[in-house]
mmCIF file of C-alpha atoms in Angstrom:
data_model
loop_
_atom_site.group_PDB
_atom_site.id
_atom_site.type_symbol
_atom_site.label_atom_id
_atom_site.label_comp_id
_atom_site.label_asym_id
_atom_site.label_seq_id
_atom_site.Cartn_x
_atom_site.Cartn_y
_atom_site.Cartn_z
ATOM 1 C CA MET A 1 66.240 107.101 239.060
ATOM 2 C CA LYS A 2 63.511 106.784 236.561
ATOM 3 C CA THR A 3 62.804 108.288 233.217
ATOM 4 C CA VAL A 4 59.637 110.167 232.412
ATOM 5 C CA TYR A 5 58.333 110.572 228.841
ATOM 6 C CA ALA A 6 54.611 111.760 227.541
ATOM 7 C CA LEU A 7 77.048 133.217 243.192
ATOM 8 C CA GLY A 8 80.268 131.712 244.057
ATOM 9 C CA PHE A 9 81.263 128.628 245.911
ATOM 10 C CA LEU A 10 82.755 129.289 249.355
ATOM 11 C CA GLY A 11 84.317 125.972 250.151
ATOM 12 C CA PHE A 12 87.545 124.087 249.288
ATOM 13 C CA SER A 13 88.078 121.977 246.305
ATOM 14 C CA ALA A 14 87.507 118.273 246.928
ATOM 15 C CA LEU A 15 90.889 117.403 245.494
ATOM 16 C CA SER A 16 94.087 119.360 244.990
ATOM 17 C CA ALA A 17 96.037 119.261 241.684
ATOM 18 C CA ARG A 18 98.243 116.578 243.261
ATOM 19 C CA GLY A 19 95.517 114.282 243.789
ATOM 20 C CA GLN A 20 95.280 114.792 247.503
ATOM 21 C CA ALA A 21 92.214 115.460 249.428
ATOM 22 C CA ALA A 22 91.691 119.074 250.593
ATOM 23 C CA LEU A 23 91.103 120.191 254.189
ATOM 24 C CA TYR A 24 87.751 118.867 255.294
ATOM 25 C CA ALA A 25 87.252 116.687 252.169
ATOM 26 C CA GLN A 26 86.500 112.896 252.283
ATOM 27 C CA CYS A 27 89.709 110.703 252.275
ATOM 28 C CA GLY A 28 88.430 107.293 252.921
ATOM 29 C CA GLY A 29 85.647 104.971 253.901
ATOM 30 C CA GLU A 30 83.973 101.761 252.515
ATOM 31 C CA GLY A 31 83.601 102.069 248.748
ATOM 32 C CA TRP A 32 85.617 105.379 248.586
ATOM 33 C CA THR A 33 87.672 105.559 245.375
ATOM 34 C CA GLY A 34 89.014 109.093 245.646
ATOM 35 C CA ALA A 35 92.181 110.321 247.193
ATOM 36 C CA THR A 36 93.216 108.712 250.525
ATOM 37 C CA THR A 37 95.988 111.215 251.540
ATOM 38 C CA CYS A 38 95.536 114.882 252.643
ATOM 39 C CA VAL A 39 97.149 118.136 251.619
ATOM 40 C CA SER A 40 100.013 119.360 253.712
ATOM 41 C CA GLY A 41 98.996 120.221 257.282
ATOM 42 C CA ALA A 42 95.957 117.882 257.305
ATOM 43 C CA VAL A 43 95.451 114.214 258.230
ATOM 44 C CA CYS A 44 92.874 111.624 257.322
ATOM 45 C CA SER A 45 90.768 110.997 260.299
ATOM 46 C CA VAL A 46 88.398 107.940 260.483
ATOM 47 C CA GLU A 47 84.917 108.948 261.518
ATOM 48 C CA ASN A 48 83.206 105.468 260.919
ATOM 49 C CA ASP A 49 83.420 102.482 258.574
ATOM 50 C CA TYR A 50 81.947 104.633 255.714
ATOM 51 C CA TYR A 51 83.528 108.041 256.040
ATOM 52 C CA SER A 52 87.069 109.588 256.759
ATOM 53 C CA GLN A 53 87.768 113.258 256.525
ATOM 54 C CA CYS A 54 90.831 115.367 256.171
ATOM 55 C CA ILE A 55 91.179 117.537 259.339
ATOM 56 C CA PRO A 56 93.891 119.879 260.657
ATOM 57 C CA ALA A 57 96.887 117.911 261.941
ATOM 58 C CA ALA A 58 96.812 119.895 265.209
ATOM 59 C CA ALA A 59 93.202 118.865 265.770
ATOM 60 C CA ALA A 60 93.987 115.146 265.278
ATOM 61 C CA ALA A 61 96.573 115.182 268.041
ATOM 62 C CA SER A 62 97.476 111.689 269.034
ATOM 63 C CA THR A 63 94.512 109.997 267.322
ATOM 64 C CA THR A 64 95.862 110.655 263.822
ATOM 65 C CA THR A 65 94.917 107.846 261.410
ATOM 66 C CA THR A 66 94.996 107.097 257.719
ATOM 67 C CA ALA A 67 92.163 105.848 255.587
ATOM 68 C CA ALA A 68 93.838 102.465 255.495
ATOM 69 C CA ALA A 69 93.762 102.091 259.256
ATOM 70 C CA THR A 70 91.081 99.853 260.899
ATOM 71 C CA PRO A 71 88.132 102.134 261.745
ATOM 72 C CA THR A 72 87.534 102.406 265.461
ATOM 73 C CA SER A 73 85.079 105.224 265.806
ATOM 74 C CA THR A 74 81.358 104.446 266.580
ATOM 75 C CA CYS A 75 80.467 108.054 265.640
ATOM 76 C CA GLY A 76 76.886 108.203 264.333
ATOM 77 C CA VAL A 77 76.002 104.475 264.953
ATOM 78 C CA THR A 78 73.235 104.928 267.476
ATOM 79 C CA PRO A 79 70.220 107.165 266.961
ATOM 80 C CA PRO A 80 69.008 109.144 269.923
ATOM 81 C CA ALA A 81 66.034 108.017 272.105
ATOM 82 C CA SER A 82 63.954 110.711 270.609
ATOM 83 C CA ALA A 83 64.049 109.236 267.119
ATOM 84 C CA GLY A 84 61.137 107.111 265.870
ATOM 85 C CA LYS A 85 58.768 109.361 264.040
ATOM 86 C CA LEU A 86 59.471 110.926 260.671
ATOM 87 C CA THR A 87 58.665 114.584 259.895
ATOM 88 C CA TYR A 88 57.452 114.176 256.415
ATOM 89 C CA ALA A 89 55.740 111.567 254.189
ATOM 90 C CA GLY A 90 54.304 112.339 250.812
ATOM 91 C CA VAL A 91 53.853 111.824 247.099
ATOM 92 C CA ASN A 92 55.243 113.201 243.884
ATOM 93 C CA ILE A 93 52.530 114.857 241.815
ATOM 94 C CA ALA A 94 53.951 114.458 238.317
ATOM 95 C CA GLY A 95 52.908 116.004 234.969
ATOM 96 C CA PHE A 96 54.746 119.353 234.588
ATOM 97 C CA ASP A 97 57.938 117.302 234.143
ATOM 98 C CA PHE A 98 56.517 115.034 231.356
ATOM 99 C CA GLY A 99 58.562 114.808 228.213
ATOM 100 C CA MET A 100 61.754 115.301 230.219
ATOM 101 C CA ASP A 101 64.574 112.753 229.870
ATOM 102 C CA THR A 102 67.766 112.207 231.711
ATOM 103 C CA SER A 103 69.706 114.347 229.190
ATOM 104 C CA GLY A 104 67.625 117.278 230.253
ATOM 105 C CA ASP A 105 66.052 117.484 226.764
ATOM 106 C CA ASP A 106 62.569 118.720 226.815
ATOM 107 C CA THR A 107 60.150 121.273 225.413
ATOM 108 C CA ALA A 108 57.465 123.299 227.192
ATOM 109 C CA SER A 109 54.787 121.751 225.123
ATOM 110 C CA SER A 110 55.535 118.242 226.482
ATOM 111 C CA ALA A 111 54.337 119.311 229.943
ATOM 112 C CA TYR A 112 51.036 117.741 231.089
ATOM 113 C CA PRO A 113 49.531 119.720 233.958
ATOM 114 C CA PRO A 114 47.913 117.368 236.491
ATOM 115 C CA LEU A 115 44.888 119.815 236.729
ATOM 116 C CA LEU A 116 41.415 119.267 235.536
ATOM 117 C CA GLU A 117 41.193 122.776 233.999
ATOM 118 C CA TYR A 118 44.187 121.911 231.824
ATOM 119 C CA TYR A 119 42.602 118.533 230.813
ATOM 120 C CA GLY A 120 44.900 116.550 233.155
ATOM 121 C CA ALA A 121 44.183 114.452 236.081
ATOM 122 C CA ASP A 122 42.615 115.757 239.309
ATOM 123 C CA GLY A 123 45.915 116.530 241.134
ATOM 124 C CA ILE A 124 44.103 118.878 243.461
ATOM 125 C CA GLY A 125 41.605 116.097 244.433
ATOM 126 C CA GLN A 126 44.565 113.552 244.785
ATOM 127 C CA MET A 127 46.407 115.857 247.135
ATOM 128 C CA THR A 128 43.301 116.593 249.242
ATOM 129 C CA HIS A 129 42.624 112.870 249.540
ATOM 130 C CA PHE A 130 46.212 112.092 250.437
ATOM 131 C CA VAL A 131 46.174 114.628 253.260
ATOM 132 C CA ASN A 132 42.648 114.044 254.548
ATOM 133 C CA ASP A 133 42.491 110.181 254.206
ATOM 134 C CA ASP A 134 46.135 109.106 254.411
ATOM 135 C CA SER A 135 47.703 111.811 256.556
ATOM 136 C CA TYR A 136 50.392 112.708 254.141
ATOM 137 C CA ASN A 137 51.979 116.139 254.750
ATOM 138 C CA ILE A 138 54.277 116.960 251.816
ATOM 139 C CA PHE A 139 54.120 116.839 247.968
ATOM 140 C CA ARG A 140 56.911 117.169 245.363
ATOM 141 C CA LEU A 141 55.835 119.087 242.374
ATOM 142 C CA PRO A 142 58.164 118.242 239.441
ATOM 143 C CA VAL A 143 58.519 120.784 236.644
ATOM 144 C CA SER A 144 60.942 121.345 233.783
ATOM 145 C CA TRP A 145 63.069 124.439 233.515
ATOM 146 C CA GLN A 146 62.019 124.611 229.786
ATOM 147 C CA PHE A 147 58.367 124.769 230.838
ATOM 148 C CA LEU A 148 58.962 127.648 233.420
ATOM 149 C CA THR A 149 60.733 129.771 230.839
ATOM 150 C CA ASN A 150 59.045 128.624 227.665
ATOM 151 C CA ASN A 151 62.224 127.024 226.110
ATOM 152 C CA VAL A 152 64.474 129.981 226.773
ATOM 153 C CA ILE A 153 67.797 129.480 228.711
ATOM 154 C CA THR A 154 66.971 132.289 231.172
ATOM 155 C CA GLY A 155 65.965 132.818 234.706
ATOM 156 C CA THR A 156 63.008 134.958 233.785
ATOM 157 C CA LEU A 157 59.620 133.062 234.258
ATOM 158 C CA ASN A 158 57.260 132.944 231.427
ATOM 159 C CA GLN A 159 54.167 134.283 233.000
ATOM 160 C CA THR A 160 51.558 132.222 231.060
ATOM 161 C CA ASN A 161 53.371 128.974 231.886
ATOM 162 C CA PHE A 162 54.180 129.873 235.412
ATOM 163 C CA VAL A 163 50.549 130.649 236.246
ATOM 164 C CA GLU A 164 49.737 127.057 235.244
ATOM 165 C CA TYR A 165 52.332 125.740 237.538
ATOM 166 C CA ASP A 166 51.634 127.992 240.413
ATOM 167 C CA THR A 167 47.902 126.714 240.199
ATOM 168 C CA LEU A 168 49.319 123.318 241.332
ATOM 169 C CA VAL A 169 51.562 124.887 243.932
ATOM 170 C CA GLN A 170 48.727 126.976 245.466
ATOM 171 C CA ALA A 171 46.427 123.956 245.559
ATOM 172 C CA CYS A 172 49.209 122.010 247.361
ATOM 173 C CA LEU A 173 49.592 124.759 249.884
ATOM 174 C CA ALA A 174 45.840 124.947 250.329
ATOM 175 C CA THR A 175 45.866 121.379 251.708
ATOM 176 C CA GLY A 176 48.224 122.537 254.598
ATOM 177 C CA ALA A 177 50.985 120.378 253.355
ATOM 178 C CA SER A 178 54.587 121.407 252.569
ATOM 179 C CA CYS A 179 55.279 121.713 248.930
ATOM 180 C CA ILE A 180 58.515 121.011 247.058
ATOM 181 C CA ILE A 181 59.399 123.005 243.955
ATOM 182 C CA ASP A 182 61.402 120.636 241.951
ATOM 183 C CA ILE A 183 63.383 121.609 238.939
ATOM 184 C CA HIS A 184 63.359 118.134 237.152
ATOM 185 C CA ASN A 185 66.214 118.653 234.661
ATOM 186 C CA TYR A 186 69.030 116.104 235.762
ATOM 187 C CA ALA A 187 71.485 119.044 236.038
ATOM 188 C CA ARG A 188 71.230 119.716 232.352
ATOM 189 C CA TRP A 189 69.572 121.695 229.557
ATOM 190 C CA ASP A 190 69.355 119.675 226.345
ATOM 191 C CA GLY A 191 72.401 117.539 227.182
ATOM 192 C CA ASP A 192 74.663 120.252 228.617
ATOM 193 C CA ILE A 193 75.468 120.312 232.231
ATOM 194 C CA ILE A 194 74.762 123.402 234.191
ATOM 195 C CA GLY A 195 77.949 125.196 235.167
ATOM 196 C CA GLN A 196 80.145 122.631 233.422
ATOM 197 C CA GLY A 197 79.617 123.606 229.667
ATOM 198 C CA GLY A 198 75.911 124.183 229.782
ATOM 199 C CA PRO A 199 73.863 127.081 231.204
ATOM 200 C CA SER A 200 76.066 129.275 233.556
ATOM 201 C CA ASN A 201 75.640 129.145 237.312
ATOM 202 C CA GLU A 202 74.527 132.769 237.104
ATOM 203 C CA VAL A 203 71.597 131.897 234.822
ATOM 204 C CA PHE A 204 70.667 128.966 236.985
ATOM 205 C CA ALA A 205 70.738 131.135 240.059
ATOM 206 C CA SER A 206 68.578 133.734 238.419
ATOM 207 C CA LEU A 207 65.896 131.091 237.791
ATOM 208 C CA TRP A 208 66.000 130.210 241.538
ATOM 209 C CA SER A 209 65.954 133.955 242.462
ATOM 210 C CA SER A 210 62.771 134.451 240.429
ATOM 211 C CA LEU A 211 61.087 131.386 242.076
ATOM 212 C CA ALA A 212 62.328 132.253 245.604
ATOM 213 C CA THR A 213 61.179 135.931 245.230
ATOM 214 C CA TYR A 214 57.677 134.757 244.436
ATOM 215 C CA TYR A 215 57.441 132.216 247.153
ATOM 216 C CA ALA A 216 59.564 133.821 249.850
ATOM 217 C CA ALA A 217 56.629 134.495 252.208
ATOM 218 C CA ASP A 218 55.368 130.791 251.887
ATOM 219 C CA THR A 219 56.839 128.975 254.844
ATOM 220 C CA LYS A 220 55.783 125.575 253.600
ATOM 221 C CA ILE A 221 57.537 125.936 250.311
ATOM 222 C CA VAL A 222 60.628 123.676 250.089
ATOM 223 C CA PHE A 223 63.195 124.510 247.351
ATOM 224 C CA GLY A 224 64.394 121.286 245.525
ATOM 225 C CA VAL A 225 67.462 122.731 243.673
ATOM 226 C CA MET A 226 67.622 119.957 241.049
ATOM 227 C CA ASN A 227 66.216 116.510 240.312
ATOM 228 C CA GLU A 228 68.780 113.628 239.889
ATOM 229 C CA PRO A 229 72.122 115.045 238.684
ATOM 230 C CA HIS A 230 74.138 112.210 237.139
ATOM 231 C CA ASP A 231 77.461 111.578 235.421
ATOM 232 C CA LEU A 232 78.892 114.840 236.563
ATOM 233 C CA PRO A 233 82.542 115.430 235.365
ATOM 234 C CA ASN A 234 83.348 117.306 238.549
ATOM 235 C CA ILE A 235 81.297 117.064 241.746
ATOM 236 C CA THR A 236 83.220 120.128 243.233
ATOM 237 C CA LEU A 237 82.083 122.283 240.363
ATOM 238 C CA TRP A 238 78.448 120.939 240.831
ATOM 239 C CA ALA A 239 78.744 121.969 244.449
ATOM 240 C CA GLU A 240 79.513 125.592 243.228
ATOM 241 C CA THR A 241 76.255 125.366 241.130
ATOM 242 C CA VAL A 242 74.289 124.354 244.093
ATOM 243 C CA GLN A 243 75.955 127.059 246.134
ATOM 244 C CA ALA A 244 74.924 129.618 243.637
ATOM 245 C CA ALA A 245 71.251 128.462 243.763
ATOM 246 C CA VAL A 246 71.268 128.522 247.621
ATOM 247 C CA THR A 247 72.766 131.993 247.691
ATOM 248 C CA ALA A 248 70.152 133.250 245.227
ATOM 249 C CA ILE A 249 67.322 131.693 247.134
ATOM 250 C CA ARG A 250 68.323 133.147 250.463
ATOM 251 C CA GLU A 251 69.227 136.595 249.072
ATOM 252 C CA ALA A 252 65.677 136.828 247.339
ATOM 253 C CA GLY A 253 64.200 136.764 250.811
ATOM 254 C CA ALA A 254 63.429 133.106 251.339
ATOM 255 C CA THR A 255 65.525 132.948 254.457
ATOM 256 C CA THR A 256 63.746 130.205 256.478
ATOM 257 C CA GLN A 257 62.523 127.524 254.123
ATOM 258 C CA LEU A 258 64.256 124.204 253.551
ATOM 259 C CA ILE A 259 66.604 123.865 250.573
ATOM 260 C CA LEU A 260 67.396 120.391 249.265
ATOM 261 C CA LEU A 261 70.946 119.775 248.040
ATOM 262 C CA PRO A 262 71.239 117.019 245.382
ATOM 263 C CA GLY A 263 74.276 114.963 244.733
ATOM 264 C CA ASP A 264 75.567 112.881 241.727
ATOM 265 C CA ASN A 265 74.584 109.455 240.551
ATOM 266 C CA TYR A 266 70.821 110.273 240.253
ATOM 267 C CA THR A 267 70.943 111.506 243.814
ATOM 268 C CA SER A 268 71.579 107.996 244.985
ATOM 269 C CA ALA A 269 71.392 107.565 248.812
ATOM 270 C CA GLU A 270 73.704 104.500 248.430
ATOM 271 C CA THR A 271 76.618 106.414 246.749
ATOM 272 C CA PHE A 272 75.995 109.762 248.313
ATOM 273 C CA VAL A 273 78.912 109.406 250.673
ATOM 274 C CA SER A 274 81.158 107.004 248.818
ATOM 275 C CA GLY A 275 80.781 108.938 245.540
ATOM 276 C CA GLY A 276 82.021 112.219 247.016
ATOM 277 C CA SER A 277 78.624 114.089 246.857
ATOM 278 C CA ALA A 278 78.432 114.333 250.670
ATOM 279 C CA ALA A 279 81.844 115.890 251.155
ATOM 280 C CA ALA A 280 81.413 118.360 248.279
ATOM 281 C CA LEU A 281 77.877 119.422 249.384
ATOM 282 C CA ALA A 282 78.867 119.639 253.044
ATOM 283 C CA MET A 283 80.780 122.781 251.941
ATOM 284 C CA VAL A 284 77.605 124.632 250.695
ATOM 285 C CA THR A 285 76.386 127.218 253.163
ATOM 286 C CA ASN A 286 73.921 129.942 253.649
ATOM 287 C CA PRO A 287 75.165 133.463 252.812
ATOM 288 C CA ASP A 288 75.863 133.914 256.637
ATOM 289 C CA GLY A 289 78.003 130.825 256.610
ATOM 290 C CA SER A 290 75.508 128.669 258.561
ATOM 291 C CA ILE A 291 73.898 125.430 257.230
ATOM 292 C CA THR A 292 70.478 125.920 258.733
ATOM 293 C CA GLY A 293 67.747 124.611 256.516
ATOM 294 C CA LEU A 294 70.207 122.964 254.038
ATOM 295 C CA ILE A 295 69.002 119.344 253.723
ATOM 296 C CA MET A 296 70.707 116.601 251.675
ATOM 297 C CA ASP A 297 68.418 115.420 248.849
ATOM 298 C CA VAL A 298 68.584 111.557 248.205
ATOM 299 C CA HIS A 299 66.632 108.996 246.176
ATOM 300 C CA LYS A 300 66.430 105.208 246.611
ATOM 301 C CA TYR A 301 64.336 102.688 244.725
ATOM 302 C CA LEU A 302 64.163 99.063 245.805
ATOM 303 C CA ASP A 303 64.247 97.289 242.486
ATOM 304 C CA SER A 304 67.244 95.151 241.161
ATOM 305 C CA ASP A 305 68.976 97.958 239.181
ATOM 306 C CA ASN A 306 67.866 100.938 241.458
ATOM 307 C CA SER A 307 66.095 102.391 238.333
ATOM 308 C CA GLY A 308 62.619 102.637 239.626
ATOM 309 C CA THR A 309 61.418 100.928 236.485
ATOM 310 C CA ASN A 310 60.630 97.430 237.835
ATOM 311 C CA ALA A 311 57.630 96.321 239.815
ATOM 312 C CA GLU A 312 59.413 93.756 241.964
ATOM 313 C CA CYS A 313 61.579 94.953 244.948
ATOM 314 C CA VAL A 314 64.738 93.103 245.914
ATOM 315 C CA THR A 315 66.096 94.977 248.938
ATOM 316 C CA ASN A 316 65.147 97.298 251.832
ATOM 317 C CA ASN A 317 68.386 99.358 251.129
ATOM 318 C CA ILE A 318 69.200 99.358 254.879
ATOM 319 C CA ASP A 319 72.719 97.857 254.789
ATOM 320 C CA ASP A 320 73.885 99.322 251.517
ATOM 321 C CA ALA A 321 72.310 102.772 251.709
ATOM 322 C CA TRP A 322 70.451 103.908 254.732
ATOM 323 C CA GLU A 323 72.824 102.713 257.411
ATOM 324 C CA PRO A 324 76.055 104.369 255.966
ATOM 325 C CA LEU A 325 74.113 107.553 255.059
ATOM 326 C CA SER A 326 72.576 107.816 258.545
ATOM 327 C CA GLN A 327 75.984 107.473 260.164
ATOM 328 C CA TRP A 328 77.538 110.140 257.987
ATOM 329 C CA LEU A 329 74.646 112.483 258.501
ATOM 330 C CA ARG A 330 74.809 111.962 262.353
ATOM 331 C CA CYS A 331 78.568 112.371 262.468
ATOM 332 C CA ASN A 332 78.540 115.552 260.424
ATOM 333 C CA GLY A 333 75.320 117.194 261.982
ATOM 334 C CA ARG A 334 73.260 117.031 258.857
ATOM 335 C CA GLN A 335 69.846 115.697 257.693
ATOM 336 C CA ALA A 336 68.432 114.133 254.605
ATOM 337 C CA LEU A 337 65.056 113.800 252.806
ATOM 338 C CA ASN A 338 64.249 110.857 250.558
ATOM 339 C CA THR A 339 62.311 112.620 247.820
ATOM 340 C CA GLU A 340 61.803 109.650 245.510
ATOM 341 C CA THR A 341 61.162 106.062 246.477
ATOM 342 C CA GLY A 342 58.671 103.487 245.435
ATOM 343 C CA GLY A 343 57.802 100.019 244.129
ATOM 344 C CA GLY A 344 55.177 97.907 242.526
ATOM 345 C CA ASP A 345 51.933 96.652 244.045
ATOM 346 C CA VAL A 346 53.494 93.312 244.799
ATOM 347 C CA ALA A 347 54.315 91.337 248.016
ATOM 348 C CA SER A 348 58.067 91.913 247.753
ATOM 349 C CA CYS A 349 57.684 95.674 247.745
ATOM 350 C CA GLU A 350 55.222 95.591 250.688
ATOM 351 C CA THR A 351 57.846 93.757 252.783
ATOM 352 C CA TYR A 352 60.860 95.755 251.747
ATOM 353 C CA MET A 353 59.208 99.045 251.677
ATOM 354 C CA CYS A 354 57.770 98.627 255.090
ATOM 355 C CA GLU A 355 61.260 97.684 256.428
ATOM 356 C CA GLN A 356 62.973 100.774 254.678
ATOM 357 C CA ILE A 357 60.325 103.210 256.115
ATOM 358 C CA ALA A 358 60.678 101.564 259.628
ATOM 359 C CA TYR A 359 64.469 102.052 259.475
ATOM 360 C CA GLN A 360 64.177 105.587 258.341
ATOM 361 C CA ALA A 361 61.777 106.296 261.198
ATOM 362 C CA ALA A 362 64.111 104.690 263.682
ATOM 363 C CA ASN A 363 66.778 107.153 262.349
ATOM 364 C CA SER A 364 64.390 110.196 262.094
ATOM 365 C CA ASP A 365 66.934 112.545 263.683
ATOM 366 C CA VAL A 366 68.785 112.447 260.432
ATOM 367 C CA ILE A 367 66.346 111.225 257.922
ATOM 368 C CA LEU A 368 63.426 113.593 257.679
ATOM 369 C CA GLY A 369 61.003 111.432 255.645
ATOM 370 C CA TYR A 370 60.099 109.939 252.191
ATOM 371 C CA VAL A 371 58.090 111.033 249.043
ATOM 372 C CA GLY A 372 56.775 108.261 246.882
ATOM 373 C CA TRP A 373 56.980 108.199 243.100
ATOM 374 C CA ALA A 374 54.323 108.936 241.738
ATOM 375 C CA ALA A 375 50.820 110.182 241.225
ATOM 376 C CA GLY A 376 49.510 113.118 239.327
ATOM 377 C CA ASN A 377 49.074 112.350 235.614
ATOM 378 C CA PHE A 378 50.505 108.791 235.820
ATOM 379 C CA ALA A 379 48.008 106.141 234.849
ATOM 380 C CA THR A 380 46.941 103.817 237.594
ATOM 381 C CA ASP A 381 48.582 100.997 235.788
ATOM 382 C CA TYR A 382 52.009 102.616 235.422
ATOM 383 C CA VAL A 383 54.614 100.307 237.116
ATOM 384 C CA LEU A 384 55.153 102.566 240.189
ATOM 385 C CA SER A 385 51.873 104.344 240.163
ATOM 386 C CA GLU A 386 50.627 105.927 243.448
ATOM 387 C CA THR A 387 47.682 107.407 241.628
ATOM 388 C CA PRO A 388 44.407 106.660 243.393
ATOM 389 C CA THR A 389 41.308 105.800 241.597
ATOM 390 C CA GLU A 390 38.236 107.984 242.053
ATOM 391 C CA ASN A 391 34.652 106.764 242.204
ATOM 392 C CA GLY A 392 32.241 109.614 242.879
ATOM 393 C CA THR A 393 33.616 111.066 246.117
ATOM 394 C CA THR A 394 35.521 107.971 247.017
ATOM 395 C CA TRP A 395 39.263 107.605 246.440
ATOM 396 C CA THR A 396 40.859 104.163 246.515
ATOM 397 C CA ASP A 397 44.690 103.994 247.006
ATOM 398 C CA GLN A 398 47.111 101.766 245.220
ATOM 399 C CA ILE A 399 48.057 98.688 247.217
ATOM 400 C CA LEU A 400 51.583 99.619 248.295
ATOM 401 C CA VAL A 401 50.294 103.027 249.606
ATOM 402 C CA SER A 402 47.375 101.460 251.619
ATOM 403 C CA ALA A 403 49.609 98.589 252.813
ATOM 404 C CA CYS A 404 52.625 100.461 253.779
ATOM 405 C CA MET A 405 53.336 103.983 252.704
ATOM 406 C CA ALA A 406 50.356 105.917 253.969
ATOM 407 C CA PRO A 407 51.115 107.429 257.455
ATOM 408 C CA SER A 408 47.700 106.703 258.552
ATOM 409 C CA VAL A 409 48.633 102.986 258.002
ATOM 410 C CA ASN A 410 52.262 102.799 259.207
ATOM 411 C CA GLY A 411 51.949 105.353 262.101
ATOM 412 C CA LEU A 412 55.556 106.456 261.660
ATOM 413 C CA VAL A 413 55.003 110.101 260.825
ATOM 414 C CA VAL A 414 54.459 112.804 263.361
#
């Protein structure tokens, strides 16, 4: 979490009206505060210390347990021997999201394109440097919904504004890297939650249909459904919103690209399972019923309040976040991508960030990689800046990038 200034759901409800967990919903695990009993015909089966799920009673057979029972399963604990190298490592190239706050309040005029031709930073030069000198292979390109539609709650792209954003996207693709289209609205438009009192799921889906239609032929485009939803009244309704976006993207012809599914609590990796996001989003599918290419979108900073606003790092996040998440992912046949992480250029962050990345690489069968926050139009003295300095034709990285995060340094990316 950080603040920047300058089609129908096919699954089951997470909870029934009686406060019981539905079939295949979460019903227990460390930190779980939801229902611990299941609807009639289902039983709560322990998968591991962090996740229990309602499954049909017949399937449970003699191993039926309750959430209160002592977990005995070792499901998902051990990564396969093939793990060890991450698929992706990259940087957020910020600017088109500037002015957006966590209420989803923004105007198109607040955007600050990280492009020299629009009087911003040299985002193209940064990405070229990151690929050629640091071996990064993915960039996340945050943009506000308001900028894309010029302040109109619609799915129709404003062509003048979209041309500017697409300039950055095409420059990203030209480096050979994968490029994440990231709608940076915190699940909101001017304070109102999409699908829960704010813009309708249909309007949001039409936005994604417009974008997916344009980028359908670009195999290195990744669709980031939404940046950091938070304080959602109903996670099941949010999963319906995500389902609408996924359906729209696939039906627009973008059938092979990755789609990132964001959960509640600012997409926190630590609470992704315990907060119910994992169970709800696990029900989101492609139109054909498969889950191919549907990746869980998570964030995790290393500072004291997980806000990404402090220079010092206090944790590597392994015990509280990455271990329980990795186990759930492995037990459920899913994968995740950490699309925001970072720290200050201080010794504590060098230590903890290196440890976090090493753990992620050791579990690369379920964690695809990390994307640091942030470069683009952020000044080099911003607390979490990954913006390199330029002197002629020479680019110099921030200390945390050069010490730990660059794949050319850590050797942990394929």
